[in-house]
């Protein structure tokens, strides 16, 4: 009996119970991070560090609202951003307005892009696309060339100077192999981070945006779904996508990122054409004045 | 760090997606949105050496065809430069790896979307061709073996010239095909810049060799080529700056430390050699010292420009305004201004 046949006889995987998603190879999985539901508890950051055995980066208080993590790094694969929009144009109000401040919180993560610029840049094949359509760095292959670091349009992947390898979110590849949903999504108490098959998540996210628009949250929009902001310039989609309430830059995301590999042909073509031109000039200049 | 209270630039209106507003400089506490490449002088040193060595072998192939006897010394220099450049360049690349004992993993795959991947093979082929040409120089005059090596070298010279052209320019595509704003904003300019820089430094190095060997006639012609490439280098650098500004890269980047290195590089690789070569020529070749000065200055300035390009890119990656102004719909490839308005109105929520 195959897995598919027994699928509806009751949950066979924990992910079916916790995320309502059956994990099988050959399908695309990802995260839908709905920032309207985030309460900034950082359970995702902690769950990620615990499961992946990542060291803390104790840096003290940053002064940036409740964000003392700062950024995604080689040892931080979930990062909760806090944006307190009290007042307007940088002026604090005299009294707290209705509904207090607009306090935006967003749990950032590797986007598992399709196509993935880090993977396309990797010269060793250490970065590969898994059977779950996630993008993972194989630690036993990476030689620390660092080319994936500037390739990433989102500043996600980074070299660890201690072990000399590139690191980033693996979409909990090891957990998914065992039928478990990724640690951050499982730990999220408000379902701001939702794990599942990307097509299912797209449908769910579109319904959520419509619902929010009906309830008067006119600024809600999706970042990273096909043909939308975030999925531009040759990036077809981000398997980890977001529902946002303000410009992408407010969350430290680019509005219209581009696929870096599309710039190889113009740069190389122009370079070789210039070499050809200079070679012709050289033929003329070096022959000038005839034989010595 | 910007600790100003972040605030919405406009109140929400029903149906008005936040991204429809033009970008007005928002960022997340001014924090870097990108990670800069983790490279230092070993990478700029490699880019410089690969360019110099590659272009030198190209010039040698042309010179050999024009006048084999007159340029014998220059060809000999180029063959050793090619071999040495590819060898030292490879070592620099391996030293730059954070896990250098795994350097051979570069040979596991060939990936056309990664200039670092296909560049490894271009460099490898260039090194092999160059070694064959250098072998002929070492075995010259040793009877049959020398003649066989000479024949092999003549064939390998063509290969060295072609792969040398690749080694001199693929590094431009390596930098351009990243998300680093300073490199990504002007891919074509970067290609022409690297080509001109490679030919200029190679001609200067070969001229220097000819002057030291007392072969002033060929040195004078190489000076002419170096001057032409140097002028092209300066012109392309200025055009690239204009292009970057049009794409949203802030002009005050040039006020940073790497920006000052770039100014020094432009003076040493442009103004000084152009003046020195011109004076040397006006003097009717009676002052080879001026030509030597010009070549040395061009060689130094060429490296400074490579290093400045690397460091300016790393600096731009840490500036939110550079990346966010570049990553706007109007800079997406293959779109006119009208299409942008359509993109804003229809495809954004």
Coordinates of C-alpha atoms in Angstrom, one line a residue:
Chain A
X1 CA 0.0 0.0 0.0
X2 CA 1.5 3.3 -1.0
X3 CA 1.5 6.4 1.2
X4 CA -1.0 8.2 -1.1
X5 CA -3.6 5.4 -0.7
X6 CA -3.4 5.4 3.1
X7 CA -3.4 9.2 3.2
X8 CA -7.0 9.7 4.2
X9 CA -7.3 6.7 6.6
X10 CA -6.2 9.1 9.3
X11 CA -3.2 11.3 10.0
X12 CA 0.1 9.5 9.2
X13 CA 2.3 12.5 9.8
X14 CA 2.4 14.9 12.7
X15 CA 2.3 17.8 10.1
X16 CA -1.2 16.7 9.2
X17 CA -2.3 17.2 12.8
X18 CA -0.4 20.5 13.5
X19 CA -0.5 22.2 10.1
X20 CA -3.1 20.3 8.1
X21 CA -0.5 19.6 5.5
X22 CA 0.7 16.2 4.2
X23 CA 4.4 16.3 3.4
X24 CA 5.4 14.4 0.3
X25 CA 8.3 14.7 -2.1
X26 CA 7.7 16.5 -5.4
X27 CA 5.4 19.2 -4.0
X28 CA 6.4 22.8 -3.2
X29 CA 6.2 23.8 0.5
X30 CA 6.8 27.1 2.2
X31 CA 5.6 29.6 4.7
X32 CA 2.8 32.1 4.6
X33 CA 3.7 34.7 7.2
X34 CA 0.7 36.8 8.0
X35 CA 2.1 39.9 9.8
X36 CA -1.4 41.1 10.9
X37 CA -1.5 38.1 13.3
X38 CA 2.1 38.5 14.7
X39 CA 2.2 39.5 18.4
X40 CA 6.0 39.7 18.5
X41 CA 6.5 36.9 21.0
X42 CA 9.6 35.6 19.2
X43 CA 8.7 32.0 19.8
X44 CA 9.7 31.3 16.2
X45 CA 13.2 32.7 16.9
X46 CA 13.6 30.5 19.9
X47 CA 12.1 27.4 18.4
X48 CA 14.4 27.8 15.4
X49 CA 17.5 28.2 17.6
X50 CA 16.5 25.2 19.7
X51 CA 15.7 22.8 16.9
X52 CA 18.7 23.8 14.8
X53 CA 21.1 24.2 17.7
X54 CA 22.1 27.7 16.8
X55 CA 24.0 29.8 19.3
X56 CA 22.6 33.1 20.6
X57 CA 23.9 36.4 19.5
X58 CA 23.6 38.3 22.7
X59 CA 24.0 41.9 21.6
X60 CA 22.3 43.9 24.3
X61 CA 19.5 46.4 23.8
X62 CA 19.3 47.9 20.3
X63 CA 16.9 50.7 20.9
X64 CA 14.9 49.5 17.9
X65 CA 11.5 48.9 19.7
X66 CA 11.6 45.2 20.9
X67 CA 14.0 44.1 18.2
X68 CA 17.2 43.1 19.9
X69 CA 18.0 40.4 17.3
X70 CA 18.6 43.0 14.5
X71 CA 18.8 40.8 11.4
X72 CA 18.9 37.4 9.9
X73 CA 22.4 35.9 10.0
X74 CA 24.4 32.6 9.8
X75 CA 23.1 31.7 13.3
X76 CA 19.7 33.5 13.2
X77 CA 17.2 32.1 10.7
X78 CA 14.0 33.7 12.0
X79 CA 14.0 37.4 12.9
X80 CA 11.0 39.3 14.3
X81 CA 11.0 43.0 13.1
X82 CA 9.2 45.6 15.2
X83 CA 8.0 48.9 13.7
X84 CA 6.2 51.3 16.0
X85 CA 4.3 53.8 13.9
X86 CA 3.4 56.3 16.7
X87 CA 2.5 59.7 15.3
X88 CA 3.4 60.9 11.9
X89 CA 6.5 62.1 10.1
X90 CA 8.7 61.3 13.2
X91 CA 6.7 63.5 15.6
X92 CA 5.5 61.8 18.8
X93 CA 1.8 62.6 19.6
X94 CA 0.8 64.3 22.8
X95 CA -1.8 61.6 23.6
X96 CA -2.0 58.0 22.6
X97 CA -4.4 57.7 19.6
X98 CA -7.3 55.2 19.4
X99 CA -6.2 51.6 19.2
X100 CA -2.9 52.9 20.5
X101 CA 0.0 52.9 18.0
X102 CA 0.1 51.0 14.7
X103 CA 2.7 48.5 15.8
X104 CA 3.8 46.3 12.9
X105 CA 5.6 43.0 13.7
X106 CA 6.9 40.7 11.1
X107 CA 8.8 37.4 11.4
X108 CA 11.4 37.4 8.6
X109 CA 12.9 34.3 7.2
X110 CA 14.7 32.9 4.1
X111 CA 12.2 33.3 1.2
X112 CA 13.2 30.0 -0.6
X113 CA 13.0 31.9 -3.9
X114 CA 12.1 30.3 -7.2
X115 CA 14.6 30.7 -9.0
X116 CA 16.9 31.1 -6.0
X117 CA 19.8 33.6 -6.6
X118 CA 22.0 32.0 -4.0
X119 CA 21.6 28.6 -5.6
X120 CA 22.3 30.0 -9.1
X121 CA 25.4 31.6 -7.8
X122 CA 26.8 28.6 -5.9
X123 CA 29.8 27.2 -7.8
X124 CA 30.1 24.0 -5.8
X125 CA 26.6 22.7 -5.9
X126 CA 26.5 22.9 -2.1
X127 CA 23.2 24.9 -2.3
X128 CA 20.5 22.7 -3.9
X129 CA 16.8 22.5 -4.3
X130 CA 15.2 19.8 -2.2
X131 CA 12.3 17.4 -3.1
X132 CA 10.1 19.9 -1.1
X133 CA 11.2 22.8 -3.4
X134 CA 13.1 24.4 -0.5
X135 CA 16.7 25.7 -0.9
X136 CA 19.3 24.2 1.4
X137 CA 23.1 24.6 1.9
X138 CA 24.9 21.2 2.2
X139 CA 27.4 21.8 5.0
X140 CA 29.6 18.9 3.8
X141 CA 30.1 20.5 0.4
X142 CA 30.3 24.3 1.0
X143 CA 33.8 25.7 0.8
X144 CA 33.0 29.1 2.0
X145 CA 33.6 31.1 -1.2
X146 CA 30.9 33.5 -0.1
X147 CA 29.4 34.1 -3.6
X148 CA 25.9 33.3 -2.3
X149 CA 26.1 36.2 0.2
X150 CA 26.0 39.1 -2.2
X151 CA 23.7 37.1 -4.6
X152 CA 20.8 37.1 -2.1
X153 CA 18.4 40.0 -2.7
X154 CA 17.2 39.8 0.9
X155 CA 20.4 39.7 2.9
X156 CA 19.6 36.3 4.3
X157 CA 22.5 33.9 3.7
X158 CA 25.8 34.6 5.5
X159 CA 29.2 33.0 6.1
X160 CA 30.0 31.9 9.7
X161 CA 33.5 32.9 10.4
X162 CA 33.9 30.1 13.0
X163 CA 33.2 27.1 10.7
X164 CA 33.8 28.8 7.4
X165 CA 30.5 27.7 5.7
X166 CA 27.4 29.5 4.5
X167 CA 24.3 29.1 6.6
X168 CA 20.6 29.9 6.3
X169 CA 17.1 28.6 7.0
X170 CA 16.6 25.0 5.7
X171 CA 12.8 25.1 6.0
X172 CA 13.6 22.4 8.6
X173 CA 14.6 19.9 5.9
X174 CA 15.3 17.3 8.6
X175 CA 11.9 17.8 10.2
X176 CA 10.1 17.7 6.9
X177 CA 11.8 14.4 6.0
X178 CA 10.2 13.0 9.2
X179 CA 6.7 14.4 8.5
X180 CA 7.0 17.3 10.9
X181 CA 6.2 20.9 10.2
X182 CA 9.1 23.3 10.6
X183 CA 9.8 24.4 14.2
X184 CA 9.0 28.1 13.8
X185 CA 5.5 27.4 12.3
X186 CA 4.7 24.8 14.9
X187 CA 5.7 27.1 17.8
X188 CA 3.8 30.2 16.5
X189 CA 0.9 30.6 18.9
X190 CA -1.2 32.9 16.7
X191 CA -0.7 31.1 13.3
X192 CA 1.0 34.2 11.9
X193 CA 3.5 31.7 10.5
X194 CA 1.6 29.1 8.4
X195 CA 3.3 26.1 6.9
X196 CA 1.9 24.1 3.9
X197 CA 1.9 23.4 0.2
X198 CA 2.6 26.7 -1.6
X199 CA -0.6 26.5 -3.8
X200 CA -2.7 25.9 -0.7
X201 CA -1.0 28.8 1.1
X202 CA -1.6 31.1 -1.9
X203 CA -5.3 30.4 -1.9
X204 CA -5.5 30.9 1.9
X205 CA -3.5 34.1 1.7
X206 CA -5.7 35.6 -1.1
X207 CA -8.8 34.9 1.0
X208 CA -7.2 36.5 4.0
X209 CA -6.4 39.7 2.0
X210 CA -10.0 39.9 0.8
X211 CA -11.3 39.4 4.3
X212 CA -9.0 42.1 5.7
X213 CA -10.0 44.5 2.9
X214 CA -13.7 43.9 3.8
X215 CA -12.9 44.6 7.4
X216 CA -11.3 48.0 6.5
X217 CA -7.6 47.1 6.5
X218 CA -7.2 48.6 3.0
X219 CA -3.4 48.4 3.1
X220 CA -3.1 44.6 3.3
X221 CA -1.3 43.0 0.4
X222 CA 0.8 40.0 -0.4
X223 CA 4.6 40.1 -0.9
X224 CA 6.2 37.3 -2.9
X225 CA 3.3 35.7 -4.7
X226 CA 3.6 35.4 -8.5
X227 CA 3.1 38.7 -10.4
X228 CA 3.2 40.8 -7.3
X229 CA 5.7 43.0 -5.5
X230 CA 8.7 40.9 -4.2
X231 CA 8.3 38.4 -7.1
X232 CA 9.7 40.6 -9.9
X233 CA 12.6 40.8 -12.4
X234 CA 12.9 37.1 -13.1
X235 CA 12.1 35.9 -9.5
X236 CA 8.9 33.9 -10.2
X237 CA 7.8 33.5 -6.6
X238 CA 9.0 33.3 -3.1
X239 CA 8.0 30.0 -1.4
X240 CA 8.1 31.9 1.9
X241 CA 5.8 34.9 1.3
X242 CA 4.2 37.6 3.4
X243 CA 1.1 39.6 4.1
X244 CA 2.2 43.1 4.8
X245 CA 0.6 46.4 5.8
X246 CA 3.1 49.0 4.7
X247 CA 5.7 49.5 2.0
X248 CA 8.2 46.5 1.8
X249 CA 11.1 48.8 2.6
X250 CA 9.5 49.5 6.0
X251 CA 10.1 45.8 6.8
X252 CA 13.6 46.0 5.2
X253 CA 12.4 44.2 2.0
X254 CA 12.9 45.5 -1.6
X255 CA 9.8 46.3 -3.7
X256 CA 11.2 45.0 -7.0
X257 CA 14.1 42.7 -6.6
X258 CA 15.7 41.2 -9.7
X259 CA 17.3 37.8 -10.7
X260 CA 21.1 38.5 -10.6
X261 CA 21.9 35.8 -13.2
X262 CA 20.1 37.9 -15.8
X263 CA 22.9 40.3 -15.7
X264 CA 25.6 37.8 -16.7
X265 CA 25.0 38.1 -20.5
X266 CA 25.0 42.0 -20.6
X267 CA 28.2 42.2 -18.5
X268 CA 30.1 39.4 -20.3
X269 CA 28.8 40.4 -23.7
X270 CA 29.9 44.0 -23.3
X271 CA 33.2 43.0 -21.9
X272 CA 34.1 40.6 -24.7
X273 CA 32.9 43.2 -27.3
X274 CA 35.2 45.8 -25.8
X275 CA 38.1 43.3 -25.8
X276 CA 37.4 42.6 -29.5
X277 CA 37.4 46.4 -30.2
X278 CA 40.6 46.9 -28.3
X279 CA 42.2 43.9 -30.1
X280 CA 41.5 45.6 -33.5
X281 CA 43.0 48.8 -32.1
X282 CA 46.0 46.8 -30.9
X283 CA 46.4 45.3 -34.4
X284 CA 46.5 48.8 -35.9
X285 CA 48.7 50.4 -33.2
X286 CA 51.3 47.6 -32.9
X287 CA 51.8 47.4 -36.6
X288 CA 52.1 51.2 -37.1
X289 CA 55.3 52.4 -38.7
X290 CA 56.0 49.1 -40.4
X291 CA 58.9 46.7 -39.6
X292 CA 61.6 48.0 -37.4
Chain B
X1 CA 21.9 54.7 13.2
X2 CA 18.5 56.3 12.6
X3 CA 16.6 56.1 15.8
X4 CA 13.8 58.5 14.6
X5 CA 10.4 57.2 15.3
X6 CA 9.3 55.5 12.1
X7 CA 5.9 56.6 10.9
X8 CA 3.5 56.2 8.0
X9 CA 4.1 58.8 5.3
X10 CA 0.4 58.9 4.5
X11 CA -2.8 57.8 6.2
X12 CA -4.3 54.7 4.6
X13 CA -7.1 55.3 2.1
X14 CA -9.4 52.5 1.1
X15 CA -8.0 50.5 -1.8
X16 CA -4.7 52.3 -1.8
X17 CA -1.9 49.8 -1.6
X18 CA 1.1 51.1 0.2
X19 CA 3.4 50.2 -2.7
X20 CA 1.6 52.4 -5.2
X21 CA 3.2 55.4 -3.6
X22 CA 6.6 56.3 -5.0
X23 CA 9.5 55.2 -2.7
X24 CA 10.2 58.1 -0.2
X25 CA 13.3 56.8 1.5
X26 CA 11.7 54.4 4.1
X27 CA 14.0 51.8 5.8
X28 CA 14.1 49.6 8.8
X29 CA 16.0 51.8 11.3
X30 CA 18.5 52.5 8.6
X31 CA 19.8 48.9 8.9
X32 CA 21.6 47.2 6.0
X33 CA 19.0 45.3 3.9
X34 CA 21.7 43.2 2.2
X35 CA 24.9 41.3 3.4
X36 CA 28.0 42.6 1.7
X37 CA 30.3 40.1 -0.1
X38 CA 32.9 38.8 2.4
X39 CA 35.8 39.6 0.1
X40 CA 39.1 41.5 0.6
X41 CA 42.3 42.4 -1.3
X42 CA 42.8 38.7 -2.4
X43 CA 39.7 38.9 -4.6
X44 CA 40.5 42.4 -6.1
X45 CA 44.1 41.1 -6.5
X46 CA 42.9 38.1 -8.4
X47 CA 40.6 40.2 -10.6
X48 CA 43.5 42.5 -11.4
X49 CA 46.0 39.6 -12.1
X50 CA 43.5 37.6 -14.2
X51 CA 42.8 40.7 -16.3
X52 CA 46.5 41.7 -16.7
X53 CA 47.6 38.2 -17.6
X54 CA 44.7 37.4 -19.9
X55 CA 45.0 40.6 -21.9
X56 CA 48.8 40.2 -22.1
X57 CA 48.4 36.9 -23.8
X58 CA 45.9 38.4 -26.2
X59 CA 48.3 41.2 -27.1
X60 CA 51.0 38.6 -27.5
X61 CA 48.9 36.7 -30.0
X62 CA 48.3 39.8 -32.1
X63 CA 51.9 41.1 -31.8
X64 CA 53.3 37.7 -32.9
X65 CA 51.1 37.8 -36.0
X66 CA 52.3 41.3 -36.9
X67 CA 56.0 40.9 -36.4
X68 CA 57.3 37.8 -34.8
X69 CA 60.9 38.9 -34.5
X70 CA 60.3 42.5 -33.3
X71 CA 57.9 41.4 -30.7
X72 CA 59.8 38.2 -29.5
X73 CA 60.6 39.9 -26.2
X74 CA 57.1 41.1 -25.6
X75 CA 55.7 37.7 -26.4
X76 CA 58.1 36.0 -24.1
X77 CA 57.1 38.4 -21.3
X78 CA 53.4 37.8 -22.0
X79 CA 53.8 34.0 -21.8
X80 CA 55.5 34.2 -18.4
X81 CA 53.0 36.8 -17.2
X82 CA 50.1 34.5 -18.3
X83 CA 51.5 31.5 -16.5
X84 CA 52.4 33.4 -13.4
X85 CA 49.2 35.4 -13.3
X86 CA 47.0 32.3 -13.5
X87 CA 49.1 30.5 -10.9
X88 CA 49.2 33.3 -8.4
X89 CA 45.6 34.2 -9.2
X90 CA 44.4 30.6 -8.4
X91 CA 46.3 30.7 -5.1
X92 CA 44.7 34.1 -4.2
X93 CA 41.3 32.6 -4.9
X94 CA 41.9 29.5 -2.7
X95 CA 43.3 31.7 0.1
X96 CA 40.1 33.7 0.0
X97 CA 37.9 30.6 0.6
X98 CA 36.8 30.3 4.2
X99 CA 37.2 26.5 3.9
X100 CA 40.2 26.4 1.6
X101 CA 40.9 22.7 2.0
X102 CA 37.7 22.1 -0.1
X103 CA 38.9 24.2 -3.1
X104 CA 38.4 21.3 -5.4
X105 CA 34.7 21.3 -4.8
X106 CA 34.7 24.1 -7.4
X107 CA 35.2 21.3 -9.9
X108 CA 32.2 19.3 -8.9
X109 CA 29.8 21.1 -11.2
X110 CA 29.7 23.5 -14.2
X111 CA 26.9 26.1 -13.7
X112 CA 26.2 28.6 -16.5
X113 CA 24.2 30.9 -14.1
X114 CA 27.3 31.3 -11.9
X115 CA 30.3 33.2 -13.3
X116 CA 32.3 31.9 -10.3
X117 CA 31.6 28.4 -11.6
X118 CA 32.3 28.8 -15.3
X119 CA 35.1 31.3 -14.5
X120 CA 37.0 28.5 -12.7
X121 CA 37.1 26.5 -15.9
X122 CA 38.1 29.6 -18.0
X123 CA 40.9 30.3 -15.6
X124 CA 42.0 26.6 -15.6
X125 CA 42.1 26.5 -19.4
X126 CA 44.0 29.8 -19.5
X127 CA 46.5 28.5 -17.1
X128 CA 47.1 25.3 -19.2
X129 CA 47.4 27.2 -22.5
X130 CA 49.7 29.7 -20.9
X131 CA 51.9 27.0 -19.4
X132 CA 52.3 25.4 -22.9
X133 CA 53.4 28.8 -24.3
X134 CA 55.8 29.4 -21.5
X135 CA 57.3 25.9 -21.9
X136 CA 58.3 26.8 -25.4
X137 CA 60.2 29.9 -24.1
X138 CA 62.1 27.7 -21.7
X139 CA 63.0 25.0 -24.2
X140 CA 63.9 27.3 -27.1
X141 CA 67.0 26.3 -29.0
X142 CA 67.1 22.8 -27.6
X143 CA 66.9 21.0 -30.9
X144 CA 63.9 18.8 -31.8
X145 CA 62.2 19.2 -28.4
X146 CA 62.5 23.0 -28.7
X147 CA 60.9 23.0 -32.2
X148 CA 58.1 20.8 -31.1
X149 CA 57.4 23.0 -28.1
X150 CA 57.5 26.0 -30.4
X151 CA 54.8 24.5 -32.7
X152 CA 52.6 23.6 -29.7
X153 CA 53.1 27.0 -28.3
X154 CA 51.9 28.7 -31.5
X155 CA 48.7 26.7 -31.3
X156 CA 48.3 27.3 -27.6
X157 CA 48.8 31.0 -28.1
X158 CA 45.4 31.3 -29.8
X159 CA 43.8 29.4 -27.0
X160 CA 45.5 31.5 -24.4
X161 CA 44.3 34.7 -26.2
X162 CA 40.7 33.5 -26.3
X163 CA 40.6 32.2 -22.7
X164 CA 42.6 35.2 -21.6
X165 CA 39.8 37.5 -23.0
X166 CA 37.4 35.4 -20.9
X167 CA 39.5 35.6 -17.8
X168 CA 39.8 39.4 -18.2
X169 CA 36.1 40.0 -18.5
X170 CA 34.1 37.2 -16.7
X171 CA 34.9 38.9 -13.4
X172 CA 32.7 41.8 -14.5
X173 CA 29.8 39.4 -14.9
X174 CA 30.7 37.9 -11.6
X175 CA 30.2 41.2 -9.8
X176 CA 27.3 42.4 -11.9
X177 CA 25.3 39.2 -11.3
X178 CA 24.8 39.8 -7.6
X179 CA 22.3 41.9 -5.7
X180 CA 25.0 44.4 -4.7
X181 CA 23.6 47.7 -6.0
X182 CA 26.8 49.4 -7.1
X183 CA 27.7 46.4 -9.4
X184 CA 24.2 45.5 -10.5
X185 CA 23.2 49.0 -11.6
X186 CA 25.7 49.1 -14.5
X187 CA 26.5 45.6 -15.9
X188 CA 27.5 46.7 -19.4
X189 CA 29.7 49.5 -18.1
X190 CA 31.4 47.1 -15.7
X191 CA 32.2 44.7 -18.6
X192 CA 33.8 47.5 -20.8
X193 CA 35.6 48.9 -17.7
X194 CA 37.2 45.5 -16.9
X195 CA 38.1 45.0 -20.6
X196 CA 39.8 48.4 -20.8
X197 CA 41.5 48.1 -17.5
X198 CA 42.9 44.7 -18.4
X199 CA 44.3 45.8 -21.8
X200 CA 45.7 49.0 -20.3
X201 CA 47.6 47.3 -17.5
X202 CA 48.7 44.5 -19.8
X203 CA 50.1 46.9 -22.4
X204 CA 51.8 48.9 -19.6
X205 CA 53.4 45.8 -18.1
X206 CA 54.6 44.6 -21.6
X207 CA 55.9 48.1 -22.4
X208 CA 57.8 48.1 -19.1
X209 CA 59.4 44.8 -20.0
X210 CA 60.5 46.1 -23.4
X211 CA 61.9 49.3 -21.9
X212 CA 63.9 47.3 -19.4
X213 CA 65.2 45.1 -22.2
X214 CA 66.2 48.2 -24.2
X215 CA 63.6 47.5 -27.0
X216 CA 62.3 51.0 -27.2
X217 CA 60.6 50.8 -30.7
X218 CA 58.1 48.1 -29.6
X219 CA 57.7 49.8 -26.2
X220 CA 56.6 53.0 -27.9
X221 CA 53.8 51.1 -29.8
X222 CA 52.7 49.4 -26.6
X223 CA 52.6 52.8 -24.9
X224 CA 50.2 53.9 -27.6
X225 CA 47.9 50.9 -26.9
X226 CA 48.2 51.5 -23.1
X227 CA 47.2 55.2 -23.6
X228 CA 44.2 54.3 -25.7
X229 CA 42.9 51.7 -23.2
X230 CA 43.6 54.1 -20.4
X231 CA 41.5 56.8 -22.0
X232 CA 38.7 54.2 -22.6
X233 CA 39.0 53.2 -18.9
X234 CA 38.5 56.8 -17.6
X235 CA 35.7 57.5 -20.1
X236 CA 33.9 54.3 -19.1
X237 CA 34.3 54.9 -15.4
X238 CA 32.7 58.4 -15.8
X239 CA 29.9 56.9 -17.9
X240 CA 29.3 54.2 -15.3
X241 CA 29.0 56.8 -12.6
X242 CA 26.3 58.6 -14.5
X243 CA 24.5 55.3 -15.2
X244 CA 24.5 54.3 -11.5
X245 CA 23.2 57.7 -10.5
X246 CA 20.3 57.3 -12.9
X247 CA 19.5 53.9 -11.3
X248 CA 19.3 55.4 -7.8
X249 CA 22.8 54.7 -6.4
X250 CA 23.6 57.7 -4.1
X251 CA 26.4 60.0 -5.4
X252 CA 27.8 60.5 -1.9
X253 CA 29.0 56.9 -2.0
X254 CA 32.1 58.4 -3.7
X255 CA 32.8 60.4 -0.6
X256 CA 33.5 57.2 1.3
X257 CA 37.0 55.7 1.8
X258 CA 36.7 53.4 -1.2
X259 CA 35.5 56.4 -3.2
X260 CA 38.7 58.2 -2.4
X261 CA 40.7 55.1 -3.5
X262 CA 38.8 55.3 -6.8
X263 CA 39.7 59.0 -7.3
X264 CA 43.4 58.1 -6.7
X265 CA 43.1 55.1 -9.1
X266 CA 41.6 57.3 -11.8
X267 CA 44.4 59.8 -11.5
X268 CA 47.2 57.1 -11.5
X269 CA 45.6 55.0 -14.2
X270 CA 44.4 58.0 -16.3
X271 CA 45.9 61.4 -16.0
X272 CA 49.5 60.4 -15.0
X273 CA 50.1 57.8 -17.7
X274 CA 48.3 59.7 -20.5
X275 CA 50.5 62.7 -19.7
X276 CA 53.7 60.7 -19.3
X277 CA 53.2 58.8 -22.6
X278 CA 52.4 62.0 -24.5
X279 CA 55.4 63.8 -23.2
X280 CA 57.6 60.8 -23.9
X281 CA 56.3 60.7 -27.5
X282 CA 56.7 64.4 -28.0
X283 CA 60.3 64.1 -26.9
X284 CA 60.9 61.7 -29.8
X285 CA 61.6 58.7 -27.6
X286 CA 64.6 60.3 -26.0
X287 CA 63.1 60.0 -22.5
X288 CA 62.2 56.4 -21.8
X289 CA 62.1 57.3 -18.1
X290 CA 58.8 59.1 -18.7
X291 CA 57.3 56.0 -20.4
X292 CA 58.5 53.8 -17.5
X293 CA 56.9 56.2 -15.0
X294 CA 53.6 56.2 -17.0
X295 CA 53.5 52.4 -17.1
X296 CA 54.3 52.0 -13.4
X297 CA 51.6 54.5 -12.5
X298 CA 49.1 52.8 -14.8
X299 CA 49.9 49.4 -13.1
X300 CA 49.3 50.8 -9.6
X301 CA 46.2 52.8 -10.6
X302 CA 44.7 49.8 -12.3
X303 CA 44.9 47.8 -9.1
X304 CA 43.4 50.7 -7.0
X305 CA 40.5 50.9 -9.4
X306 CA 39.8 47.2 -9.1
X307 CA 40.0 47.4 -5.3
X308 CA 37.8 50.5 -5.2
X309 CA 35.1 48.8 -7.4
X310 CA 35.0 45.8 -5.0
X311 CA 34.9 48.0 -1.9
X312 CA 32.4 50.5 -3.2
X313 CA 30.1 47.6 -4.0
X314 CA 30.4 46.3 -0.4
X315 CA 29.7 49.8 0.9
X316 CA 26.6 50.1 -1.3
X317 CA 25.2 46.8 0.0
X318 CA 25.1 48.3 3.5
X319 CA 23.2 51.4 2.5
X320 CA 19.4 51.0 2.5
X321 CA 18.8 53.9 0.2
X322 CA 21.1 52.4 -2.5
X323 CA 19.4 49.0 -2.6
X324 CA 15.9 50.2 -2.1
X325 CA 16.1 53.0 -4.8
X326 CA 17.7 50.5 -7.2
X327 CA 15.1 47.8 -6.5
X328 CA 12.1 49.8 -7.7
X329 CA 9.8 48.9 -10.6
X330 CA 11.3 51.5 -12.9
X331 CA 14.6 49.7 -12.8
X332 CA 13.1 46.3 -13.8
X333 CA 14.5 45.0 -17.1
X334 CA 12.6 45.4 -20.3
X335 CA 10.0 47.9 -19.2
X336 CA 9.3 51.4 -20.4
X337 CA 8.0 54.2 -18.2
X338 CA 4.4 53.5 -19.3
X339 CA 4.7 49.9 -18.4
X340 CA 5.8 50.9 -14.9
X341 CA 2.6 52.9 -14.3
X342 CA 0.6 49.9 -15.5
X343 CA 2.7 47.7 -13.2
X344 CA 2.0 50.0 -10.3
X345 CA -1.7 50.2 -10.9
X346 CA -2.6 46.7 -11.9
X347 CA -0.1 44.3 -10.5
X348 CA 0.3 45.8 -7.1
X349 CA -2.4 45.3 -4.5

